[in-house]
CSV table of C-alpha atoms in Angstrom, one decimal:
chain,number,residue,atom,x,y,z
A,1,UNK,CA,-37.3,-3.8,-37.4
A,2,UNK,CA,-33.8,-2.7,-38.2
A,3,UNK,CA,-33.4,-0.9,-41.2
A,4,UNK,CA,-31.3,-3.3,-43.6
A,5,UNK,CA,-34.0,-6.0,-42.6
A,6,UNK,CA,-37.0,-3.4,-43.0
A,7,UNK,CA,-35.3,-2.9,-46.9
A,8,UNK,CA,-34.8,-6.1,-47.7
A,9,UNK,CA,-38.6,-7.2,-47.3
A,10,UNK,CA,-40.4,-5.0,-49.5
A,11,UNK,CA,-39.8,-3.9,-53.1
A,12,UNK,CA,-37.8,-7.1,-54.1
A,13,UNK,CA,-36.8,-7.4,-57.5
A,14,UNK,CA,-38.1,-10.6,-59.8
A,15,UNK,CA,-34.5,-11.2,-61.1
A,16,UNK,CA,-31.9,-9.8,-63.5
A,17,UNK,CA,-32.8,-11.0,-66.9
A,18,UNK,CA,-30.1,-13.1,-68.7
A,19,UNK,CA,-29.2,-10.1,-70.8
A,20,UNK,CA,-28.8,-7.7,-68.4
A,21,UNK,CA,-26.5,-9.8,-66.6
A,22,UNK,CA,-24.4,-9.8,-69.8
A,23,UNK,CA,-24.3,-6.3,-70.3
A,24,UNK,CA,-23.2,-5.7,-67.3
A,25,UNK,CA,-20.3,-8.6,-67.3
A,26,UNK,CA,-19.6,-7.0,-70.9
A,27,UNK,CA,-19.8,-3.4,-69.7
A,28,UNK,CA,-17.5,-4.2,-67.0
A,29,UNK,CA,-14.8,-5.8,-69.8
A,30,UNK,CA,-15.1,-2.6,-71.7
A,31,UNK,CA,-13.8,-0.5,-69.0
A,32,UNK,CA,-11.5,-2.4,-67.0
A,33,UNK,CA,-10.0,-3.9,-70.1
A,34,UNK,CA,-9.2,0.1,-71.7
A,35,UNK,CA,-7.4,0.8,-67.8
A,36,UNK,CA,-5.4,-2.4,-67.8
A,37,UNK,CA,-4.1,-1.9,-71.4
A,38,UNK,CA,-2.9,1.8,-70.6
A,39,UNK,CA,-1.8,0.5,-67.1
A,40,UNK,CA,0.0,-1.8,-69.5
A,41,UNK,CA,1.4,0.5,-72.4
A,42,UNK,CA,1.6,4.1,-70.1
A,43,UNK,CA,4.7,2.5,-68.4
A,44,UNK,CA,6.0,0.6,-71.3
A,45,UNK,CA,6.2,3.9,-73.8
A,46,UNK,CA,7.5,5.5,-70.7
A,47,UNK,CA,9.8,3.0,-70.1
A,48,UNK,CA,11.6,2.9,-73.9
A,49,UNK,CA,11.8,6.5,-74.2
A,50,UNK,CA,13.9,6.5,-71.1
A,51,UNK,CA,12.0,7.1,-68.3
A,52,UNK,CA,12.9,6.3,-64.5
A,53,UNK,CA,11.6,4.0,-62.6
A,54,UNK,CA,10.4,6.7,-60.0
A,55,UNK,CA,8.1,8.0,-63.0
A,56,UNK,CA,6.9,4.9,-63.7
A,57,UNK,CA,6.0,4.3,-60.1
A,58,UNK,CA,4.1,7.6,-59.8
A,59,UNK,CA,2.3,7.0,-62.9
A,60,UNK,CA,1.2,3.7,-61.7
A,61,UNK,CA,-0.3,5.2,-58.3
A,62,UNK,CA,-2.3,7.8,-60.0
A,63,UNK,CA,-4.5,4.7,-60.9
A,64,UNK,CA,-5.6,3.6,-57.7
A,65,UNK,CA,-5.8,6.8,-56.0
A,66,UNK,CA,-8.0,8.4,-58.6
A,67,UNK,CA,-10.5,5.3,-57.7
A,68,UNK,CA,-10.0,6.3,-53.8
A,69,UNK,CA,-11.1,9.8,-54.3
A,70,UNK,CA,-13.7,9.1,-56.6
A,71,UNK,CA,-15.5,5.9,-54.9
A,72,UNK,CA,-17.9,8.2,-52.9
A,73,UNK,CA,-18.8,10.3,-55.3
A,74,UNK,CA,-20.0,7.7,-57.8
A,75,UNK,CA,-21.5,5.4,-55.3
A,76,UNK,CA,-23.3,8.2,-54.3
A,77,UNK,CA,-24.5,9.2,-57.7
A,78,UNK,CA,-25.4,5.3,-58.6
A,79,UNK,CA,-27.6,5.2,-55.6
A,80,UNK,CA,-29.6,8.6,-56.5
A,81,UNK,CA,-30.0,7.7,-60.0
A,82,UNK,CA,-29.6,4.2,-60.7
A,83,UNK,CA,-27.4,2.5,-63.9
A,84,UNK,CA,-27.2,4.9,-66.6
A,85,UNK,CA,-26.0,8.0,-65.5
A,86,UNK,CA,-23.0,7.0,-63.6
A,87,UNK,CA,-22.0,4.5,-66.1
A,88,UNK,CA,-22.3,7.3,-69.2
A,89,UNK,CA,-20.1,9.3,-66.8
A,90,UNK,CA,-17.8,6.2,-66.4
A,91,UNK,CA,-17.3,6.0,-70.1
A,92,UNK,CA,-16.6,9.0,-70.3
A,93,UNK,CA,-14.0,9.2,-68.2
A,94,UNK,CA,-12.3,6.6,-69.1
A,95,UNK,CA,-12.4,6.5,-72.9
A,96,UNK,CA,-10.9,10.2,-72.7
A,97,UNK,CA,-8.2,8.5,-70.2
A,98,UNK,CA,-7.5,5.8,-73.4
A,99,UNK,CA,-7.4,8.5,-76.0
A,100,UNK,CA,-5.0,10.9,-74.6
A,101,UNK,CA,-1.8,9.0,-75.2
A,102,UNK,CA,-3.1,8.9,-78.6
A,103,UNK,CA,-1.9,12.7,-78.8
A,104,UNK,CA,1.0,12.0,-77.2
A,105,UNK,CA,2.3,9.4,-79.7
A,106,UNK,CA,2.5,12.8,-81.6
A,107,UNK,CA,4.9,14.6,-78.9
A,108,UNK,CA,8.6,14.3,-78.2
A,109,UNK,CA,9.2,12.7,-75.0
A,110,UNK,CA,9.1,15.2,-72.1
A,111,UNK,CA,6.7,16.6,-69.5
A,112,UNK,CA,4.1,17.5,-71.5
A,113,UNK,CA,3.7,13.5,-72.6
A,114,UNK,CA,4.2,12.9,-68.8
A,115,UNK,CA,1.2,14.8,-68.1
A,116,UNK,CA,-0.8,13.4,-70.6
A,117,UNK,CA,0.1,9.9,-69.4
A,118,UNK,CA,-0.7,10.9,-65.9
A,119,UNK,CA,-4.2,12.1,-67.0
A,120,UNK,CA,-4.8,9.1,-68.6
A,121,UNK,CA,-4.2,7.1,-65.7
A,122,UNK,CA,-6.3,9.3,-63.2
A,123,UNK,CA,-8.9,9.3,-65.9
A,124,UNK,CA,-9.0,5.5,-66.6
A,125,UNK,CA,-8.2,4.8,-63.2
A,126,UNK,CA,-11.3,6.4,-62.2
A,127,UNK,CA,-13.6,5.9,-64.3
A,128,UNK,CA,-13.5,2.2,-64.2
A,129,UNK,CA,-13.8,2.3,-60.3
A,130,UNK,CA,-17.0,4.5,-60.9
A,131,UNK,CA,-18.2,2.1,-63.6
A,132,UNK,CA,-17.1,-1.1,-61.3
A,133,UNK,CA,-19.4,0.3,-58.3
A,134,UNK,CA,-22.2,0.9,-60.4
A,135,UNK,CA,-22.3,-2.3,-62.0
A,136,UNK,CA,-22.0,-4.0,-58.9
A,137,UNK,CA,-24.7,-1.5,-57.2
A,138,UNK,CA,-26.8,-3.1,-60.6
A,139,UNK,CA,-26.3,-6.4,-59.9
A,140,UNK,CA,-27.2,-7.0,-56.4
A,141,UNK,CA,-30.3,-4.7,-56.7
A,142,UNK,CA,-31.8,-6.9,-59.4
A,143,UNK,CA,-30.7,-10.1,-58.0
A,144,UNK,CA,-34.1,-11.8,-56.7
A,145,UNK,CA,-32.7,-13.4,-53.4
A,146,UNK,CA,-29.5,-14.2,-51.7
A,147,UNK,CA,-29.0,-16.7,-53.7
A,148,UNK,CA,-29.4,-15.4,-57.0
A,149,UNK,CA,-27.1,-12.9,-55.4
A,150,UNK,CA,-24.0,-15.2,-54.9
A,151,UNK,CA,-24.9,-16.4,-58.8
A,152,UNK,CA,-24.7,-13.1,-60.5
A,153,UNK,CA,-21.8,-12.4,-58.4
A,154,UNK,CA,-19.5,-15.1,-59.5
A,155,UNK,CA,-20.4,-14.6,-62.9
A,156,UNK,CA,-19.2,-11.0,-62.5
A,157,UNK,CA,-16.3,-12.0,-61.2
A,158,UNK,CA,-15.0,-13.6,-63.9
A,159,UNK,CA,-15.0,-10.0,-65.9
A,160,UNK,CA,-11.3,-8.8,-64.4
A,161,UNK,CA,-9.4,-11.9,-65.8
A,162,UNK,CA,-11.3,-11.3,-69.0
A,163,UNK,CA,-10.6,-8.2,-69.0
A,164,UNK,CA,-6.8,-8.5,-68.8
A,165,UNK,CA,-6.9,-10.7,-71.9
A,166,UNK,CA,-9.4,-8.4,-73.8
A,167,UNK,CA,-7.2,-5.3,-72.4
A,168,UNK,CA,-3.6,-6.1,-71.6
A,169,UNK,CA,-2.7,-8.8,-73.9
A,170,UNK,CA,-4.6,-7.1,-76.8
A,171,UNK,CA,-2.7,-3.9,-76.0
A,172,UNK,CA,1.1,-6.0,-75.6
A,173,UNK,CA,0.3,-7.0,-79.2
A,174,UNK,CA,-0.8,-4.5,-80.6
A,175,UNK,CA,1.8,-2.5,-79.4
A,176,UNK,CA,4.6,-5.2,-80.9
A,177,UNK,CA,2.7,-5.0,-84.4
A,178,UNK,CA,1.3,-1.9,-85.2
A,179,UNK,CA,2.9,0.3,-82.3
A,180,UNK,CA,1.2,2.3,-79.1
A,181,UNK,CA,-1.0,4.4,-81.4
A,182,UNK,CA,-3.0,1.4,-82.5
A,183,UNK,CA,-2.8,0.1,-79.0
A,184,UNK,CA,-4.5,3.3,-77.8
A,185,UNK,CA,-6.8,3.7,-80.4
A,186,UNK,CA,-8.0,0.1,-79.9
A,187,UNK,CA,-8.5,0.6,-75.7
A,188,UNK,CA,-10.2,3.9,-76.7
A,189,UNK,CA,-13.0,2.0,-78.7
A,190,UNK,CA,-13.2,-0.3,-75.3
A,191,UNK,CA,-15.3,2.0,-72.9
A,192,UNK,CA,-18.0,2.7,-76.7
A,193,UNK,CA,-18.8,-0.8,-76.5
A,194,UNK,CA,-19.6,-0.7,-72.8
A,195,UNK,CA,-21.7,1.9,-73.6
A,196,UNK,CA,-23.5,0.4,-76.0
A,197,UNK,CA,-24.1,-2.7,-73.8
A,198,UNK,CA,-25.5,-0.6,-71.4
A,199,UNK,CA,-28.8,-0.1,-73.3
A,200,UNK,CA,-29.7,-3.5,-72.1
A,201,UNK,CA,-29.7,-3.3,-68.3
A,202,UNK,CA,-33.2,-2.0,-67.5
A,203,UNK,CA,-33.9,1.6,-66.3
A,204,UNK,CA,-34.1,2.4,-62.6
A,205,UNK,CA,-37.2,4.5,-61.2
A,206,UNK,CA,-34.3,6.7,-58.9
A,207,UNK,CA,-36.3,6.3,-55.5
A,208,UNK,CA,-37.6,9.2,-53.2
A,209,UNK,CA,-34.5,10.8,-51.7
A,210,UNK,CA,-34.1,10.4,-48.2
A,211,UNK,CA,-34.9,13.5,-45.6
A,212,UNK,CA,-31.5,13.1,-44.2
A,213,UNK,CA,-29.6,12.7,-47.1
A,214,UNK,CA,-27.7,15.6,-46.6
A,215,UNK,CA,-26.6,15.1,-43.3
A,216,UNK,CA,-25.7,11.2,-43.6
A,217,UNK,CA,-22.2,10.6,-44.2
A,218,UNK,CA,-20.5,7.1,-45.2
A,219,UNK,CA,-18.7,6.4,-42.4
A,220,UNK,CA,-22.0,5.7,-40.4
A,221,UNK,CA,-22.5,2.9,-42.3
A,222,UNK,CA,-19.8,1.1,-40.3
A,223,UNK,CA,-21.8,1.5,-37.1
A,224,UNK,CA,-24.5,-1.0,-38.6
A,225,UNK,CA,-23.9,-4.6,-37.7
A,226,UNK,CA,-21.9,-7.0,-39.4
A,227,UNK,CA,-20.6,-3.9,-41.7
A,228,UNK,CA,-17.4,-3.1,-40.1
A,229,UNK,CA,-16.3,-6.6,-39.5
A,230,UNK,CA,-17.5,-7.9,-43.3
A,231,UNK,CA,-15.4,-4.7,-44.4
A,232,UNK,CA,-12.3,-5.5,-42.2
A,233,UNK,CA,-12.4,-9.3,-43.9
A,234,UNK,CA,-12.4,-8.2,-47.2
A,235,UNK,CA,-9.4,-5.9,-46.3
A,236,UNK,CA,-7.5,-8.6,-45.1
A,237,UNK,CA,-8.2,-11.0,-47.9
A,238,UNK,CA,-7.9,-8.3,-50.6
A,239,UNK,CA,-4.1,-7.8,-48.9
A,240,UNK,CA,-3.6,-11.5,-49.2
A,241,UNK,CA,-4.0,-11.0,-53.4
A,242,UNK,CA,-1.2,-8.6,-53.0
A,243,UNK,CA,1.1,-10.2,-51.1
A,244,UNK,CA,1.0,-13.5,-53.1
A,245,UNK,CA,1.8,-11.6,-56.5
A,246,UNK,CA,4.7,-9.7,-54.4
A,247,UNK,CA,5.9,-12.0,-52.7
A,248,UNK,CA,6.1,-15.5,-54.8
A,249,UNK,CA,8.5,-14.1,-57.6
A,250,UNK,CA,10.7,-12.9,-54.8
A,251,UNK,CA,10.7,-16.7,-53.3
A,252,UNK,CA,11.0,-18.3,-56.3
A,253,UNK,CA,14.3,-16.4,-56.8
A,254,UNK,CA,15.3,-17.3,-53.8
A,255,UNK,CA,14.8,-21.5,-54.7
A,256,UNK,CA,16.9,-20.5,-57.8
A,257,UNK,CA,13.6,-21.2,-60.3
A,258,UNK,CA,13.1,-20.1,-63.9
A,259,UNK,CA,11.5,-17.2,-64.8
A,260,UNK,CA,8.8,-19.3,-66.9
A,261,UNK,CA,8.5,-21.6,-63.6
A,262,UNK,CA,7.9,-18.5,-61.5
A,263,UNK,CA,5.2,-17.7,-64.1
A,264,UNK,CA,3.7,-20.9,-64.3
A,265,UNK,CA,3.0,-20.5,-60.1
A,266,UNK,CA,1.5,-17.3,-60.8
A,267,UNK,CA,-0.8,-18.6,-63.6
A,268,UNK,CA,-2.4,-21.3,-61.9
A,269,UNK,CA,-3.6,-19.3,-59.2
A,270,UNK,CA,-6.0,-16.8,-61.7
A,271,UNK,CA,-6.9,-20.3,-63.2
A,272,UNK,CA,-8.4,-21.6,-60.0
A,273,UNK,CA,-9.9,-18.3,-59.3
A,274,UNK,CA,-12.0,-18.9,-62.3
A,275,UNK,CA,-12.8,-21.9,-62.0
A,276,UNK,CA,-13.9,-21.5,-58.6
A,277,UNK,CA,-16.4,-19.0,-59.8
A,278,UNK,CA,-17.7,-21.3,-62.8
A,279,UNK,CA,-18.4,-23.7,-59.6
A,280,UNK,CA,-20.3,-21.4,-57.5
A,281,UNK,CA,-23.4,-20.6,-58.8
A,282,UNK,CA,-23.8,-24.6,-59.2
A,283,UNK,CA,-23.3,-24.8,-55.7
A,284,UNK,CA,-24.9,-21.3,-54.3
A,285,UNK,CA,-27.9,-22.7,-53.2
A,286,UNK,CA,-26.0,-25.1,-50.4
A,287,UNK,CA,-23.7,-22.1,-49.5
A,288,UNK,CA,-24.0,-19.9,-46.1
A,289,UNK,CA,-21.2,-16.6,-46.6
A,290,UNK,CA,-20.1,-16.5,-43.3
A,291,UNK,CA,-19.1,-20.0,-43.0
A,292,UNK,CA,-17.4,-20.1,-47.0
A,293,UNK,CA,-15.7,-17.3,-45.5
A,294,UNK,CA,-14.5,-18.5,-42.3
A,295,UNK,CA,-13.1,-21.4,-44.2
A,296,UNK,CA,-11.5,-19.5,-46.5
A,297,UNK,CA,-9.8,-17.1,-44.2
A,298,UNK,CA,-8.7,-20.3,-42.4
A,299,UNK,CA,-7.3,-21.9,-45.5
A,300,UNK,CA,-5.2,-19.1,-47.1
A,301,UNK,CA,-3.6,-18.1,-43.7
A,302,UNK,CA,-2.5,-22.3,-43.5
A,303,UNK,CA,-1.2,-21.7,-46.7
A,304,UNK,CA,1.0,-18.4,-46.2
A,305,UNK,CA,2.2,-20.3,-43.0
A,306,UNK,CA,3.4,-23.3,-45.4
A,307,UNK,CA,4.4,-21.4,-48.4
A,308,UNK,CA,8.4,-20.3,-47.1
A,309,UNK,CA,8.9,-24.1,-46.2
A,310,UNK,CA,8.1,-25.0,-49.5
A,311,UNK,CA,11.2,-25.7,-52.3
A,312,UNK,CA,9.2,-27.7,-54.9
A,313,UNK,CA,7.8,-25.6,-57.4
A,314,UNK,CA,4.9,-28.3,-58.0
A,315,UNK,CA,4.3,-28.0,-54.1
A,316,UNK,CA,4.1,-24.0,-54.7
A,317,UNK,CA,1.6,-24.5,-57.4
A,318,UNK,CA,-0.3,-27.3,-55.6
A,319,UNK,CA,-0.3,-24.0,-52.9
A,320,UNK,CA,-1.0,-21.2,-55.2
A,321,UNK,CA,-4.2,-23.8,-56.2
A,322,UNK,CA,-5.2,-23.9,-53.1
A,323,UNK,CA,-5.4,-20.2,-52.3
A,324,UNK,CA,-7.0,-19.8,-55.9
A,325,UNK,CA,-9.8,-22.0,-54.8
A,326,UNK,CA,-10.2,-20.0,-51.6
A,327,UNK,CA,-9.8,-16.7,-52.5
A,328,UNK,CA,-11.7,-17.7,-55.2
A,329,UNK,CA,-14.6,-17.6,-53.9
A,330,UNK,CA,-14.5,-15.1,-51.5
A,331,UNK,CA,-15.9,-11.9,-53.5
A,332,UNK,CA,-19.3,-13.5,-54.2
A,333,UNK,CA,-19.8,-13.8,-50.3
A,334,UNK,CA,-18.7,-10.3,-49.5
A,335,UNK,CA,-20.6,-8.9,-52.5
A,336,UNK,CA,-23.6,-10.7,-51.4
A,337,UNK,CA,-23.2,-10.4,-47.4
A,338,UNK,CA,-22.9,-6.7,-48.6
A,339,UNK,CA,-26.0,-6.4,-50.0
A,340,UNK,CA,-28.2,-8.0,-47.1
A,341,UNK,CA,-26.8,-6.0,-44.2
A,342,UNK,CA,-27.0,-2.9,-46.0
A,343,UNK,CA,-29.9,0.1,-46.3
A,344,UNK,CA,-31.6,-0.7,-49.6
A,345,UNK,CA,-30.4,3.1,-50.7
A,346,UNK,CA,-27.0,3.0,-49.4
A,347,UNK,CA,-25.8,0.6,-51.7
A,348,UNK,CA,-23.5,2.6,-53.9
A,349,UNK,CA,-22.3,4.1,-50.7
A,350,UNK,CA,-21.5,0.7,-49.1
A,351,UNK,CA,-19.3,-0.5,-52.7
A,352,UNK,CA,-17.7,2.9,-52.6
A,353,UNK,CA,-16.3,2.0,-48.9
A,354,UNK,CA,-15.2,-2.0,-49.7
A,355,UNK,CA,-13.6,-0.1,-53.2
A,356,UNK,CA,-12.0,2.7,-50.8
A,357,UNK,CA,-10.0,0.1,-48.5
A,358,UNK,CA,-9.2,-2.2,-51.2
A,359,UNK,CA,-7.8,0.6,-53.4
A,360,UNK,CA,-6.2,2.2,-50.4
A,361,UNK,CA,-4.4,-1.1,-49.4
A,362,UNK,CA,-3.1,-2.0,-53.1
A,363,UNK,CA,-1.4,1.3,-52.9
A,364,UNK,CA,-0.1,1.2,-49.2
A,365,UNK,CA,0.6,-3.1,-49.1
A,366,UNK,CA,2.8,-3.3,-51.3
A,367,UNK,CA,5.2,-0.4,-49.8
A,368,UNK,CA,5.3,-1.9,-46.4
A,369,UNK,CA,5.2,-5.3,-48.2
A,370,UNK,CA,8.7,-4.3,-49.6
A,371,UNK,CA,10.0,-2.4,-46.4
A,372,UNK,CA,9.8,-5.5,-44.4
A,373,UNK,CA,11.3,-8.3,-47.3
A,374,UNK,CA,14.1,-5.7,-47.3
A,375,UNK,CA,14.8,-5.8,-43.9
A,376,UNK,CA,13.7,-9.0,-42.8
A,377,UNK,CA,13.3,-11.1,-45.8
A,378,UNK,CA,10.2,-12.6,-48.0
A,379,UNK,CA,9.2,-15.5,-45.3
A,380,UNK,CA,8.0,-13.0,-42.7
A,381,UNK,CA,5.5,-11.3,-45.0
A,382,UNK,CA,3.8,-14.6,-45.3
A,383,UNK,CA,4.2,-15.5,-42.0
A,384,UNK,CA,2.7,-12.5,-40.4
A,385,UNK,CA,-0.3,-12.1,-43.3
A,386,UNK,CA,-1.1,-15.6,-42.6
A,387,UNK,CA,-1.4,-15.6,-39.1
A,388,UNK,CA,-3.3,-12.3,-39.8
A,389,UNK,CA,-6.1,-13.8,-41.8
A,390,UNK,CA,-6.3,-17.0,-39.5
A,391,UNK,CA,-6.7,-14.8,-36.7
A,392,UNK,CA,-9.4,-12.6,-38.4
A,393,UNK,CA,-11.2,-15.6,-39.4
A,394,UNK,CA,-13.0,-14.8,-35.9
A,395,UNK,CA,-14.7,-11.5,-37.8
A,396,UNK,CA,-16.7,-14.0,-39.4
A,397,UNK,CA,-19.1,-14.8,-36.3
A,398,UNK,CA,-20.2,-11.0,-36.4
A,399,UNK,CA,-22.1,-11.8,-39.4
């Protein structure tokens, strides 16, 4: 029996308790909402005491590649010992990351705020990615069955839009009222609360480690079926997030539309991404992954075929809708695919992979993205990504 199969039918779990699964959507808020108010405010106090555009740039990486680097480490660590210690280490990390622009609010601009900045943003950066895999690692554990699985999943996936509103907006107007201090001080307290929810997600008995622990690296997890391809899907759909935020302001330009129009196209697509999620766990019993995400890999790349054709603005939200719904839904399938094909004590090690080349592509897409609007204008970056993720809709038969 292969080993993912062999893990999967012994030692289920009876379920994550309705608390739990709170905790862990609230822990989740705490930390990704303190890094996307100081993704928010780093730049903006950089920005009004006269910084260039090439610092803000830098700044900004530092936050994904600290969660490359790191997403090994901690998936590692949640896999040996469970919930609690990575997550107190995730706190850790990244209320330190939200309190050290609260000393520089004390400093004259200069390098010595830079730096502080810059730690913030490795620290945050990180230390929501360690606390994201762990939660995740949590969830899918405790989740009786696959279809419990593809509930709890959804659920969680509502956390990052709440999060931007807990974090970002908060922070935007707190920083307009009372100034970046109170903006910082308020992300700091963030993280506290995420550890405080954490006392209600059960302890983990860390199981027997493994003979060949030592000598196992990551990367063999890709020779498992279904792993590689599953991995390559969630790469290409992760990319099709970025380009849509990239490249519709840049269209919308082009058509000559409002600023607030151009916004409106943008909001609706979060909006159906939520409601998507409300939708699934009514549904998950009726779902198979593999052919949700066939459809929607079939779906978005007809729409990034469409979308340059397009000079309505209610036809490019009727669009953006449309990939809402599909990408949507698309996270509660990997996660859950995820889960099933992997070792039942590689789990940690699997999230830190799909985190590794999502993080990696939000930081490489968006360069190339630009390289080729530049050169060739904004209708070939749909074109190509949609036939892309049409074409990779095949992956899905290796599940």
């Amino acid at each position: 029996m292969p080993e993912a199969a062999q893990a999967s039918s012994t030692d289920q779990p009876a379920g994550l308790p309705p608390r739990a699964l709170l905790a862990l959507i609230g822990g989740q808020i705490g930390l990704h909402g303190a890094m996307a108010g100081v993704r928010l405010a780093a730049p903006l106090q950089l920005l009004q005491q006269g910084g260039s555009a090439l610092s803000v740039g830098l700044l900004m990486a530092l936050f994904a590649v600290s969660a490359v680097l790191l997403a090994l480490a901690a998936g590692r660590m949640a896999d040996r010992h469970g919930y609690h210690r990575p997550m107190r280490a995730a706190v850790a990390m990244t209320a330190l990351g939200a309190g050290l622009p609260v000393l520089g609010t004390w400093l004259a601009p200069g390098a010595l705020q830079w730096l502080l900045l810059g730690l913030a943003a490795v620290l945050c950066g990180g230390g929501a990615n360690v606390g994201l895999i762990t939660i995740q690692r949590t969830a899918g554990r405790n989740a009786g069955n696959a279809v419990e699985r593809m509930r709890v999943f959804s659920w969680l996936g509502l956390a990052p839009a709440l999060s931007n509103v807990v974090g970002a907006v908060s922070a935007g107007a707190l920083i307009d009222l009372a100034g970046f201090r109170a903006a910082y001080l308020f992300l700091f307290a963030l993280p506290l609360c995420a550890a405080v929810l954490a006392r209600s997600v059960p302890r983990e008995t860390p199981p027997p480690r493994p003979r060949d622990a030592g000598r196992r690296k990551a990367w063999d997890l890709l020779r498992l079926p279904g792993i590689g391809s599953l991995l390559g899907i969630n790469w290409l759909l992760s990319a099709c997030w970025d380009v849509h935020s990239f490249a519709v302001p840049i269209l919308g330009h082009e058509r000559g539309f409002s600023a607030s129009t151009i916004g409106l196209i943008l909001g609706v697509f979060p909006l159906a991404v939520t409601g998507v999620r409300v939708l699934i766990p009514l549904m998950a019993a009726r779902l198979q992954p593999a052919v949700v995400l066939r459809a929607a890999m079939l779906s978005t790349g007809a729409v990034f075929m469409l979308y340059p054709f397009i000079h309505s603005p209610w036809l490019m939200g009727a669009c953006a809708t449309v990939l809402g719904l599909t990408l949507g839904c698309v996270q509660p399938m990997i996660m859950s695919t995820l889960h099933a094909l992997t070792p039942h004590d590689r789990h940690g090690e699997a999230l830190a992979l799909r985190s590794m080349t999502i993080n990696a592509a939000s930081t490489l897409m968006p360069l190339l993205f630009g390289a080729t609007g530049a050169a060739l204008g904004v209708a070939p970056v749909f074109w190509v990504m949609g036939a892309a993720v049409g074409l990779g809709a095949r992956l899905t038969r290796r599940l």
